[in-house]
């Protein structure tokens, strides 16, 4: 009988509400149980208590215990995985620098707490935006944990890319492989159709004549999908974000090379020209020993390389901005 302990922050928020009842999907067998730690800000503890009541009412046999708290050290104590969803939202009239600063405070505190009390092999996936920079901050303030264990989520962008590519080219999602997202989780990210496969063959070779459509429709549609959902729903993606967070967590827990190439933002060693030490979305894959690395040997034409460079530069610039804000915290 094994047990996984998982902390989820922002646990009374919209994404968590869609995610928590699906946590059973993370478990490989019926023997594994889950110790759940839910973190919220003090003012949302009442709402969180309601969420906990609902989880209890699901009578999930795999849930060992649920600890809910507004104390980061209590939530992160000895955890194997931390899913950092909670973040300061951008409110109307707020400058991006104010958002970065507010979140710098949150992720500095959470990185510090993880450093102090989490399991030394804890894996941390950041969803709360701006997720690449927030993951960078968490890692920066958790120097005793390995840098390779910090991630930001780009799976939602990947899932959006699969769905849009299939729809625009009138093919099935099942026919596509190796479609990955590079760079920042922002509208500069690049959903690389050049390295994608269709039925195991380079997709672009079969759709050369549609390249204008791919550049002018597919790429902007994927990049602006989050804003479009906000326009229609009145709030940001929650069900699809929860779904992508579960997809990412399954990868991190299973470490299965058979899943092939998938998108996740990891601490860069400078692969493909990104700033070393920044958190960058790349095509990644597990090897047979369960170690995750950036897929090497992919090639980019000038157009694609330009997209990558722009997104890598944006990440580096956000890091520089947040580093200067840290001195004022
Ligand atoms: P909600 O506003 O519904 O929930 C966020 C929750 O986080 C709130 O209950 C809030 O009290 C809590 N929170 C804030 N600061 C906290 C702290 N220091 N410790 C613990 N909890 C804290 O937002 P939701 O829709 O759940 O989205 C959460 C985050 O995900 C946002 O930053 C959002 O921008 C981001 N997203 C990231 C995506 C991605 O692909 N990486 C896509 C979806 C989403 O936009």
mmCIF file of C-alpha atoms and ligand atoms in Angstrom:
data_model
loop_
_atom_site.group_PDB
_atom_site.id
_atom_site.type_symbol
_atom_site.label_atom_id
_atom_site.label_comp_id
_atom_site.label_asym_id
_atom_site.label_seq_id
_atom_site.Cartn_x
_atom_site.Cartn_y
_atom_site.Cartn_z
ATOM 1 C CA UNK A 1 0.000 0.000 0.000
ATOM 2 C CA UNK A 2 1.611 3.301 -1.031
ATOM 3 C CA UNK A 3 0.555 6.838 -0.312
ATOM 4 C CA UNK A 4 1.073 10.098 -2.174
ATOM 5 C CA UNK A 5 0.899 13.371 -0.342
ATOM 6 C CA UNK A 6 -0.208 16.277 -2.474
ATOM 7 C CA UNK A 7 -0.634 19.959 -1.612
ATOM 8 C CA UNK A 8 -3.025 22.075 -3.681
ATOM 9 C CA UNK A 9 -3.055 25.861 -3.268
ATOM 10 C CA UNK A 10 -5.898 28.143 -4.293
ATOM 11 C CA UNK A 11 -8.026 25.234 -3.132
ATOM 12 C CA UNK A 12 -11.283 27.219 -2.900
ATOM 13 C CA UNK A 13 -10.825 28.679 -6.386
ATOM 14 C CA UNK A 14 -12.424 27.741 -9.681
ATOM 15 C CA UNK A 15 -9.682 25.510 -11.088
ATOM 16 C CA UNK A 16 -9.359 23.583 -7.826
ATOM 17 C CA UNK A 17 -13.131 23.072 -7.733
ATOM 18 C CA UNK A 18 -12.954 21.346 -11.117
ATOM 19 C CA UNK A 19 -9.798 19.427 -10.218
ATOM 20 C CA UNK A 20 -10.269 18.061 -6.714
ATOM 21 C CA UNK A 21 -13.108 15.615 -7.528
ATOM 22 C CA UNK A 22 -10.938 14.140 -10.316
ATOM 23 C CA UNK A 23 -7.846 13.422 -8.207
ATOM 24 C CA UNK A 24 -8.439 9.666 -8.415
ATOM 25 C CA UNK A 25 -7.126 9.903 -12.002
ATOM 26 C CA UNK A 26 -3.629 10.458 -10.585
ATOM 27 C CA UNK A 27 -3.458 7.083 -8.904
ATOM 28 C CA UNK A 28 -1.978 4.168 -10.825
ATOM 29 C CA UNK A 29 -3.712 1.452 -8.818
ATOM 30 C CA UNK A 30 -6.415 0.956 -6.229
ATOM 31 C CA UNK A 31 -3.787 0.313 -3.532
ATOM 32 C CA UNK A 32 -2.416 3.859 -3.608
ATOM 33 C CA UNK A 33 -3.961 6.434 -1.296
ATOM 34 C CA UNK A 34 -3.809 10.202 -1.188
ATOM 35 C CA UNK A 35 -3.031 12.532 1.671
ATOM 36 C CA UNK A 36 -4.401 15.887 0.611
ATOM 37 C CA UNK A 37 -3.273 19.292 1.907
ATOM 38 C CA UNK A 38 -5.353 22.253 0.823
ATOM 39 C CA UNK A 39 -4.022 25.796 1.168
ATOM 40 C CA UNK A 40 -6.049 29.001 0.947
ATOM 41 C CA UNK A 41 -5.809 32.573 2.158
ATOM 42 C CA UNK A 42 -7.420 33.189 5.548
ATOM 43 C CA UNK A 43 -10.392 35.090 4.082
ATOM 44 C CA UNK A 44 -11.366 32.064 1.929
ATOM 45 C CA UNK A 45 -11.197 29.424 4.684
ATOM 46 C CA UNK A 46 -14.976 29.382 5.030
ATOM 47 C CA UNK A 47 -15.426 28.622 1.331
ATOM 48 C CA UNK A 48 -12.655 26.019 1.541
ATOM 49 C CA UNK A 49 -14.479 24.285 4.365
ATOM 50 C CA UNK A 50 -17.450 23.928 2.002
ATOM 51 C CA UNK A 51 -15.205 22.384 -0.662
ATOM 52 C CA UNK A 52 -13.830 19.936 1.915
ATOM 53 C CA UNK A 53 -17.395 18.990 2.899
ATOM 54 C CA UNK A 54 -18.150 18.216 -0.744
ATOM 55 C CA UNK A 55 -15.006 16.123 -1.080
ATOM 56 C CA UNK A 56 -16.055 14.171 2.012
ATOM 57 C CA UNK A 57 -19.460 13.684 0.422
ATOM 58 C CA UNK A 58 -17.804 12.046 -2.605
ATOM 59 C CA UNK A 59 -16.727 9.237 -0.222
ATOM 60 C CA UNK A 60 -13.558 8.611 -2.214
ATOM 61 C CA UNK A 61 -11.983 5.481 -0.712
ATOM 62 C CA UNK A 62 -8.478 6.553 -1.817
ATOM 63 C CA UNK A 63 -8.428 9.741 0.267
ATOM 64 C CA UNK A 64 -6.547 9.052 3.498
ATOM 65 C CA UNK A 65 -6.812 12.481 5.033
ATOM 66 C CA UNK A 66 -7.603 16.074 4.131
ATOM 67 C CA UNK A 67 -5.769 18.851 5.922
ATOM 68 C CA UNK A 68 -6.945 22.360 5.097
ATOM 69 C CA UNK A 69 -5.167 25.435 6.285
ATOM 70 C CA UNK A 70 -3.993 28.973 5.557
ATOM 71 C CA UNK A 71 -0.508 28.121 6.829
ATOM 72 C CA UNK A 72 1.899 27.273 3.979
ATOM 73 C CA UNK A 73 4.276 25.279 6.193
ATOM 74 C CA UNK A 74 1.441 23.128 7.477
ATOM 75 C CA UNK A 75 0.175 22.537 3.922
ATOM 76 C CA UNK A 76 3.602 21.667 2.523
ATOM 77 C CA UNK A 77 4.863 19.536 5.406
ATOM 78 C CA UNK A 78 6.569 16.455 3.924
ATOM 79 C CA UNK A 79 4.597 16.669 0.648
ATOM 80 C CA UNK A 80 5.661 14.668 -2.411
ATOM 81 C CA UNK A 81 3.901 17.004 -4.851
ATOM 82 C CA UNK A 82 2.774 20.630 -4.676
ATOM 83 C CA UNK A 83 0.297 21.965 -7.185
ATOM 84 C CA UNK A 84 0.429 25.744 -6.889
ATOM 85 C CA UNK A 85 -2.798 27.057 -8.401
ATOM 86 C CA UNK A 86 -3.513 29.974 -6.071
ATOM 87 C CA UNK A 87 -2.223 33.348 -7.194
ATOM 88 C CA UNK A 88 -3.107 36.992 -6.866
ATOM 89 C CA UNK A 89 -5.536 37.782 -9.688
ATOM 90 C CA UNK A 90 -5.088 40.761 -11.961
ATOM 91 C CA UNK A 91 -7.830 43.215 -11.042
ATOM 92 C CA UNK A 92 -9.109 45.985 -13.252
ATOM 93 C CA UNK A 93 -6.664 48.837 -13.688
ATOM 94 C CA UNK A 94 -3.766 46.832 -12.267
ATOM 95 C CA UNK A 95 -0.438 47.240 -14.045
ATOM 96 C CA UNK A 96 1.444 44.069 -14.985
ATOM 97 C CA UNK A 97 4.297 45.202 -12.722
ATOM 98 C CA UNK A 98 1.844 45.358 -9.769
ATOM 99 C CA UNK A 99 0.661 41.844 -10.622
ATOM 100 C CA UNK A 100 4.241 40.589 -10.774
ATOM 101 C CA UNK A 101 4.999 42.253 -7.459
ATOM 102 C CA UNK A 102 1.910 40.875 -5.685
ATOM 103 C CA UNK A 103 2.736 37.396 -6.918
ATOM 104 C CA UNK A 104 6.409 37.769 -6.112
ATOM 105 C CA UNK A 105 5.349 38.035 -2.459
ATOM 106 C CA UNK A 106 3.110 34.949 -2.689
ATOM 107 C CA UNK A 107 5.645 32.709 -4.438
ATOM 108 C CA UNK A 108 8.575 33.897 -2.347
ATOM 109 C CA UNK A 109 6.648 32.812 0.735
ATOM 110 C CA UNK A 110 5.600 29.497 -0.789
ATOM 111 C CA UNK A 111 9.108 28.707 -2.091
ATOM 112 C CA UNK A 112 10.516 29.458 1.346
ATOM 113 C CA UNK A 113 7.957 27.198 3.030
ATOM 114 C CA UNK A 114 8.569 24.349 0.553
ATOM 115 C CA UNK A 115 12.292 24.699 1.126
ATOM 116 C CA UNK A 116 11.779 24.363 4.843
ATOM 117 C CA UNK A 117 9.285 21.512 5.148
ATOM 118 C CA UNK A 118 8.558 19.669 1.876
ATOM 119 C CA UNK A 119 9.967 16.226 1.095
ATOM 120 C CA UNK A 120 13.459 16.737 -0.400
ATOM 121 C CA UNK A 121 12.258 15.165 -3.688
ATOM 122 C CA UNK A 122 9.048 17.184 -3.814
ATOM 123 C CA UNK A 123 7.912 18.072 -7.345
ATOM 124 C CA UNK A 124 6.272 21.456 -7.757
ATOM 125 C CA UNK A 125 3.929 22.367 -10.625
ATOM 126 C CA UNK A 126 2.888 26.020 -10.852
ATOM 127 C CA UNK A 127 -0.403 26.894 -12.550
ATOM 128 C CA UNK A 128 -1.065 30.363 -11.053
ATOM 129 C CA UNK A 129 -0.147 33.139 -13.463
ATOM 130 C CA UNK A 130 2.263 34.408 -14.610
ATOM 131 C CA UNK A 131 3.166 30.735 -14.158
ATOM 132 C CA UNK A 132 6.669 30.646 -15.683
ATOM 133 C CA UNK A 133 7.848 33.566 -13.555
ATOM 134 C CA UNK A 134 6.012 32.305 -10.474
ATOM 135 C CA UNK A 135 7.699 28.912 -10.867
ATOM 136 C CA UNK A 136 11.051 30.676 -11.228
ATOM 137 C CA UNK A 137 10.413 32.545 -7.970
ATOM 138 C CA UNK A 138 9.315 29.431 -6.105
ATOM 139 C CA UNK A 139 12.480 27.649 -7.251
ATOM 140 C CA UNK A 140 14.639 30.653 -6.356
ATOM 141 C CA UNK A 141 13.376 30.627 -2.775
ATOM 142 C CA UNK A 142 13.709 26.859 -2.396
ATOM 143 C CA UNK A 143 17.460 26.460 -2.963
ATOM 144 C CA UNK A 144 17.661 23.159 -1.069
ATOM 145 C CA UNK A 145 15.310 21.435 -3.526
ATOM 146 C CA UNK A 146 16.585 20.321 -6.928
ATOM 147 C CA UNK A 147 15.895 22.776 -9.747
ATOM 148 C CA UNK A 148 14.771 19.880 -11.950
ATOM 149 C CA UNK A 149 11.737 19.463 -9.683
ATOM 150 C CA UNK A 150 10.135 22.836 -10.522
ATOM 151 C CA UNK A 151 7.657 23.120 -13.378
ATOM 152 C CA UNK A 152 5.094 25.486 -14.831
ATOM 153 C CA UNK A 153 2.038 24.304 -16.725
ATOM 154 C CA UNK A 154 1.893 24.628 -20.502
ATOM 155 C CA UNK A 155 -0.304 21.556 -21.047
ATOM 156 C CA UNK A 156 -3.443 23.648 -21.493
ATOM 157 C CA UNK A 157 -1.764 25.438 -24.403
ATOM 158 C CA UNK A 158 -0.759 22.055 -25.823
ATOM 159 C CA UNK A 159 -4.283 20.668 -25.516
ATOM 160 C CA UNK A 160 -5.673 23.799 -27.162
ATOM 161 C CA UNK A 161 -3.127 23.375 -29.965
ATOM 162 C CA UNK A 162 -4.165 19.758 -30.615
ATOM 163 C CA UNK A 163 -7.835 20.683 -30.723
ATOM 164 C CA UNK A 164 -7.358 23.708 -32.994
ATOM 165 C CA UNK A 165 -4.962 21.972 -35.387
ATOM 166 C CA UNK A 166 -7.345 19.040 -35.771
ATOM 167 C CA UNK A 167 -10.288 21.342 -36.333
ATOM 168 C CA UNK A 168 -8.566 23.671 -38.806
ATOM 169 C CA UNK A 169 -7.055 20.846 -40.867
ATOM 170 C CA UNK A 170 -10.148 18.660 -40.535
ATOM 171 C CA UNK A 171 -8.225 15.699 -39.131
ATOM 172 C CA UNK A 172 -8.637 13.701 -35.940
ATOM 173 C CA UNK A 173 -6.770 14.570 -32.726
ATOM 174 C CA UNK A 174 -5.745 10.885 -32.575
ATOM 175 C CA UNK A 175 -3.768 11.249 -35.805
ATOM 176 C CA UNK A 176 -1.505 13.968 -34.339
ATOM 177 C CA UNK A 177 1.648 13.454 -32.260
ATOM 178 C CA UNK A 178 4.582 15.576 -31.076
ATOM 179 C CA UNK A 179 2.654 18.854 -31.151
ATOM 180 C CA UNK A 180 4.351 20.845 -28.392
ATOM 181 C CA UNK A 181 4.334 24.359 -27.026
ATOM 182 C CA UNK A 182 7.517 26.349 -26.573
ATOM 183 C CA UNK A 183 8.318 29.379 -24.404
ATOM 184 C CA UNK A 184 6.149 31.378 -22.040
ATOM 185 C CA UNK A 185 2.553 30.720 -20.977
ATOM 186 C CA UNK A 186 1.442 33.938 -22.660
ATOM 187 C CA UNK A 187 0.404 34.922 -26.135
ATOM 188 C CA UNK A 188 4.071 34.744 -27.253
ATOM 189 C CA UNK A 189 4.126 30.963 -26.824
ATOM 190 C CA UNK A 190 4.711 28.958 -29.988
ATOM 191 C CA UNK A 191 2.616 25.855 -30.700
ATOM 192 C CA UNK A 192 5.112 24.207 -33.066
ATOM 193 C CA UNK A 193 3.271 22.561 -35.950
ATOM 194 C CA UNK A 194 6.518 22.113 -37.910
ATOM 195 C CA UNK A 195 7.699 19.251 -35.681
ATOM 196 C CA UNK A 196 4.235 17.685 -35.347
ATOM 197 C CA UNK A 197 3.452 14.316 -36.891
ATOM 198 C CA UNK A 198 0.323 13.207 -38.726
ATOM 199 C CA UNK A 199 -0.064 9.422 -38.677
ATOM 200 C CA UNK A 200 3.654 9.204 -37.849
ATOM 201 C CA UNK A 201 4.824 11.403 -40.761
ATOM 202 C CA UNK A 202 5.780 15.114 -40.720
ATOM 203 C CA UNK A 203 2.437 16.927 -40.713
ATOM 204 C CA UNK A 204 3.726 19.998 -42.496
ATOM 205 C CA UNK A 205 4.717 17.981 -45.559
ATOM 206 C CA UNK A 206 1.123 16.947 -46.045
ATOM 207 C CA UNK A 207 -0.243 20.436 -45.473
ATOM 208 C CA UNK A 208 2.308 22.737 -47.144
ATOM 209 C CA UNK A 209 -0.483 24.424 -49.079
ATOM 210 C CA UNK A 210 -2.214 25.341 -45.819
ATOM 211 C CA UNK A 211 0.745 27.038 -44.220
ATOM 212 C CA UNK A 212 -0.746 30.500 -44.479
ATOM 213 C CA UNK A 213 -3.814 29.218 -42.665
ATOM 214 C CA UNK A 214 -1.630 27.684 -39.971
ATOM 215 C CA UNK A 215 0.330 30.909 -39.468
ATOM 216 C CA UNK A 216 -2.598 33.285 -39.717
ATOM 217 C CA UNK A 217 -5.410 31.334 -38.120
ATOM 218 C CA UNK A 218 -4.170 28.381 -36.088
ATOM 219 C CA UNK A 219 -1.344 30.155 -34.216
ATOM 220 C CA UNK A 220 -3.331 33.282 -33.211
ATOM 221 C CA UNK A 221 -6.374 31.169 -32.256
ATOM 222 C CA UNK A 222 -4.308 29.020 -29.885
ATOM 223 C CA UNK A 223 -2.495 32.057 -28.461
ATOM 224 C CA UNK A 224 -5.691 34.014 -27.770
ATOM 225 C CA UNK A 225 -7.859 31.098 -26.668
ATOM 226 C CA UNK A 226 -7.580 31.979 -22.966
ATOM 227 C CA UNK A 227 -8.790 35.556 -23.543
ATOM 228 C CA UNK A 228 -11.605 34.310 -25.773
ATOM 229 C CA UNK A 229 -12.811 31.965 -23.019
ATOM 230 C CA UNK A 230 -12.767 34.878 -20.557
ATOM 231 C CA UNK A 231 -14.851 36.970 -22.975
ATOM 232 C CA UNK A 232 -17.463 34.231 -23.345
ATOM 233 C CA UNK A 233 -17.540 32.775 -19.829
ATOM 234 C CA UNK A 234 -16.835 35.911 -17.852
ATOM 235 C CA UNK A 235 -14.010 34.151 -16.037
ATOM 236 C CA UNK A 236 -10.850 32.324 -17.010
ATOM 237 C CA UNK A 237 -10.592 28.692 -18.115
ATOM 238 C CA UNK A 238 -11.238 26.421 -15.158
ATOM 239 C CA UNK A 239 -12.432 22.984 -16.320
ATOM 240 C CA UNK A 240 -9.885 22.811 -19.150
ATOM 241 C CA UNK A 241 -7.148 24.166 -16.868
ATOM 242 C CA UNK A 242 -7.961 21.533 -14.233
ATOM 243 C CA UNK A 243 -7.931 18.874 -16.947
ATOM 244 C CA UNK A 244 -4.499 20.045 -18.153
ATOM 245 C CA UNK A 245 -3.149 20.166 -14.596
ATOM 246 C CA UNK A 246 -4.234 16.539 -14.128
ATOM 247 C CA UNK A 247 -2.650 15.569 -17.480
ATOM 248 C CA UNK A 248 0.623 17.182 -16.328
ATOM 249 C CA UNK A 249 0.517 15.610 -12.859
ATOM 250 C CA UNK A 250 -0.127 12.166 -14.364
ATOM 251 C CA UNK A 251 3.045 12.589 -16.452
ATOM 252 C CA UNK A 252 5.066 13.696 -13.412
ATOM 253 C CA UNK A 253 3.809 10.839 -11.251
ATOM 254 C CA UNK A 254 3.953 8.027 -13.844
ATOM 255 C CA UNK A 255 7.282 9.092 -15.475
ATOM 256 C CA UNK A 256 6.418 6.855 -18.394
ATOM 257 C CA UNK A 257 8.523 7.169 -21.588
ATOM 258 C CA UNK A 258 5.614 5.655 -23.544
ATOM 259 C CA UNK A 259 3.696 8.918 -23.184
ATOM 260 C CA UNK A 260 6.172 10.361 -25.694
ATOM 261 C CA UNK A 261 6.794 14.049 -26.105
ATOM 262 C CA UNK A 262 4.705 16.504 -24.100
ATOM 263 C CA UNK A 263 4.832 20.187 -23.150
ATOM 264 C CA UNK A 264 5.899 21.314 -19.722
ATOM 265 C CA UNK A 265 7.906 24.332 -18.594
ATOM 266 C CA UNK A 266 11.099 23.257 -16.848
ATOM 267 C CA UNK A 267 14.254 24.939 -15.594
ATOM 268 C CA UNK A 268 16.230 25.573 -18.773
ATOM 269 C CA UNK A 269 19.891 24.720 -19.177
ATOM 270 C CA UNK A 270 19.898 27.042 -22.184
ATOM 271 C CA UNK A 271 18.455 24.494 -24.627
ATOM 272 C CA UNK A 272 17.514 26.011 -27.991
ATOM 273 C CA UNK A 273 18.772 29.458 -26.935
ATOM 274 C CA UNK A 274 16.671 30.202 -23.809
ATOM 275 C CA UNK A 275 18.161 31.902 -20.757
ATOM 276 C CA UNK A 276 19.704 29.238 -18.482
ATOM 277 C CA UNK A 277 17.865 29.084 -15.162
ATOM 278 C CA UNK A 278 14.600 30.436 -16.604
ATOM 279 C CA UNK A 279 11.446 28.326 -16.634
ATOM 280 C CA UNK A 280 10.648 27.525 -20.247
ATOM 281 C CA UNK A 281 8.089 25.318 -21.941
ATOM 282 C CA UNK A 282 9.746 22.705 -24.138
ATOM 283 C CA UNK A 283 8.875 19.352 -25.666
ATOM 284 C CA UNK A 284 10.017 16.965 -22.925
ATOM 285 C CA UNK A 285 10.126 13.208 -22.549
ATOM 286 C CA UNK A 286 10.905 10.698 -19.816
ATOM 287 C CA UNK A 287 13.593 8.076 -20.387
ATOM 288 C CA UNK A 288 13.452 4.497 -19.156
ATOM 289 C CA UNK A 289 15.023 5.471 -15.817
ATOM 290 C CA UNK A 290 12.261 8.037 -15.183
ATOM 291 C CA UNK A 291 14.399 11.073 -15.831
ATOM 292 C CA UNK A 292 12.816 13.968 -17.747
ATOM 293 C CA UNK A 293 14.694 15.942 -20.362
ATOM 294 C CA UNK A 294 14.158 18.353 -23.216
ATOM 295 C CA UNK A 295 13.837 16.545 -26.545
ATOM 296 C CA UNK A 296 17.003 17.301 -28.484
ATOM 297 C CA UNK A 297 17.647 17.577 -32.200
ATOM 298 C CA UNK A 298 14.452 19.373 -33.219
ATOM 299 C CA UNK A 299 14.975 21.902 -35.981
ATOM 300 C CA UNK A 300 13.306 25.256 -36.635
ATOM 301 C CA UNK A 301 13.097 27.405 -39.736
ATOM 302 C CA UNK A 302 13.650 31.169 -39.467
ATOM 303 C CA UNK A 303 9.972 31.854 -38.786
ATOM 304 C CA UNK A 304 9.788 29.311 -35.941
ATOM 305 C CA UNK A 305 13.144 30.353 -34.495
ATOM 306 C CA UNK A 306 11.928 33.974 -34.462
ATOM 307 C CA UNK A 307 8.859 32.907 -32.453
ATOM 308 C CA UNK A 308 10.992 30.944 -29.988
ATOM 309 C CA UNK A 309 13.452 33.802 -29.545
ATOM 310 C CA UNK A 310 10.632 36.294 -28.866
ATOM 311 C CA UNK A 311 9.045 34.085 -26.215
ATOM 312 C CA UNK A 312 12.391 33.237 -24.572
ATOM 313 C CA UNK A 313 13.191 36.982 -24.490
ATOM 314 C CA UNK A 314 9.854 37.722 -22.815
ATOM 315 C CA UNK A 315 10.581 35.170 -20.077
ATOM 316 C CA UNK A 316 14.058 36.646 -19.500
ATOM 317 C CA UNK A 317 12.581 40.125 -19.330
ATOM 318 C CA UNK A 318 9.920 39.078 -16.764
ATOM 319 C CA UNK A 319 12.653 37.517 -14.626
ATOM 320 C CA UNK A 320 14.702 40.721 -14.765
ATOM 321 C CA UNK A 321 11.609 42.707 -13.796
ATOM 322 C CA UNK A 322 10.713 40.443 -10.904
ATOM 323 C CA UNK A 323 14.310 40.355 -9.663
ATOM 324 C CA UNK A 324 14.288 44.149 -9.427
ATOM 325 C CA UNK A 325 10.889 44.075 -7.665
ATOM 326 C CA UNK A 326 12.237 41.641 -5.052
ATOM 327 C CA UNK A 327 14.442 44.349 -3.617
ATOM 328 C CA UNK A 328 11.281 46.332 -2.752
ATOM 329 C CA UNK A 329 9.463 43.471 -1.001
HETATM 330 P P1 LIG B 1 -9.688 31.826 -8.656
HETATM 331 O O1 LIG B 1 -9.577 33.293 -8.447
HETATM 332 O O2 LIG B 1 -11.017 31.217 -8.856
HETATM 333 O O3 LIG B 1 -8.989 31.054 -7.451
HETATM 334 C C1 LIG B 1 -7.719 31.382 -6.989
HETATM 335 C C2 LIG B 1 -7.698 31.056 -5.521
HETATM 336 O O4 LIG B 1 -6.360 31.219 -5.080
HETATM 337 C C3 LIG B 1 -8.571 31.999 -4.686
HETATM 338 O O5 LIG B 1 -9.490 31.235 -3.921
HETATM 339 C C4 LIG B 1 -7.561 32.722 -3.824
HETATM 340 O O6 LIG B 1 -8.060 33.023 -2.525
HETATM 341 C C5 LIG B 1 -6.428 31.722 -3.760
HETATM 342 N N1 LIG B 1 -5.151 32.298 -3.382
HETATM 343 C C6 LIG B 1 -4.651 33.524 -3.675
HETATM 344 N N2 LIG B 1 -3.465 33.702 -3.071
HETATM 345 C C7 LIG B 1 -3.188 32.571 -2.407
HETATM 346 C C8 LIG B 1 -2.129 32.151 -1.567
HETATM 347 N N3 LIG B 1 -1.111 32.954 -1.299
HETATM 348 N N4 LIG B 1 -2.170 30.914 -1.021
HETATM 349 C C9 LIG B 1 -3.222 30.089 -1.263
HETATM 350 N N5 LIG B 1 -4.276 30.443 -2.030
HETATM 351 C C10 LIG B 1 -4.263 31.658 -2.592
HETATM 352 O O7 LIG B 1 -8.705 31.506 -9.885
HETATM 353 P P2 LIG B 1 -8.638 30.195 -10.772
HETATM 354 O O8 LIG B 1 -9.590 30.317 -11.906
HETATM 355 O O9 LIG B 1 -8.703 29.008 -9.911
HETATM 356 O O10 LIG B 1 -7.171 30.381 -11.406
HETATM 357 C C11 LIG B 1 -6.028 30.255 -10.594
HETATM 358 C C12 LIG B 1 -4.780 30.712 -11.338
HETATM 359 O O11 LIG B 1 -4.582 29.907 -12.505
HETATM 360 C C13 LIG B 1 -4.842 32.147 -11.859
HETATM 361 O O12 LIG B 1 -3.617 32.774 -11.605
HETATM 362 C C14 LIG B 1 -5.056 31.960 -13.352
HETATM 363 O O13 LIG B 1 -4.585 33.076 -14.086
HETATM 364 C C15 LIG B 1 -4.207 30.739 -13.590
HETATM 365 N N6 LIG B 1 -4.426 30.014 -14.846
HETATM 366 C C16 LIG B 1 -3.350 29.394 -15.395
HETATM 367 C C17 LIG B 1 -3.445 28.664 -16.544
HETATM 368 C C18 LIG B 1 -2.254 27.982 -17.125
HETATM 369 O O14 LIG B 1 -2.391 27.390 -18.212
HETATM 370 N N7 LIG B 1 -1.071 28.013 -16.512
HETATM 371 C C19 LIG B 1 -4.736 28.562 -17.292
HETATM 372 C C20 LIG B 1 -5.929 28.896 -16.447
HETATM 373 C C21 LIG B 1 -5.727 30.039 -15.502
HETATM 374 O O15 LIG B 1 -5.788 31.238 -16.222
#
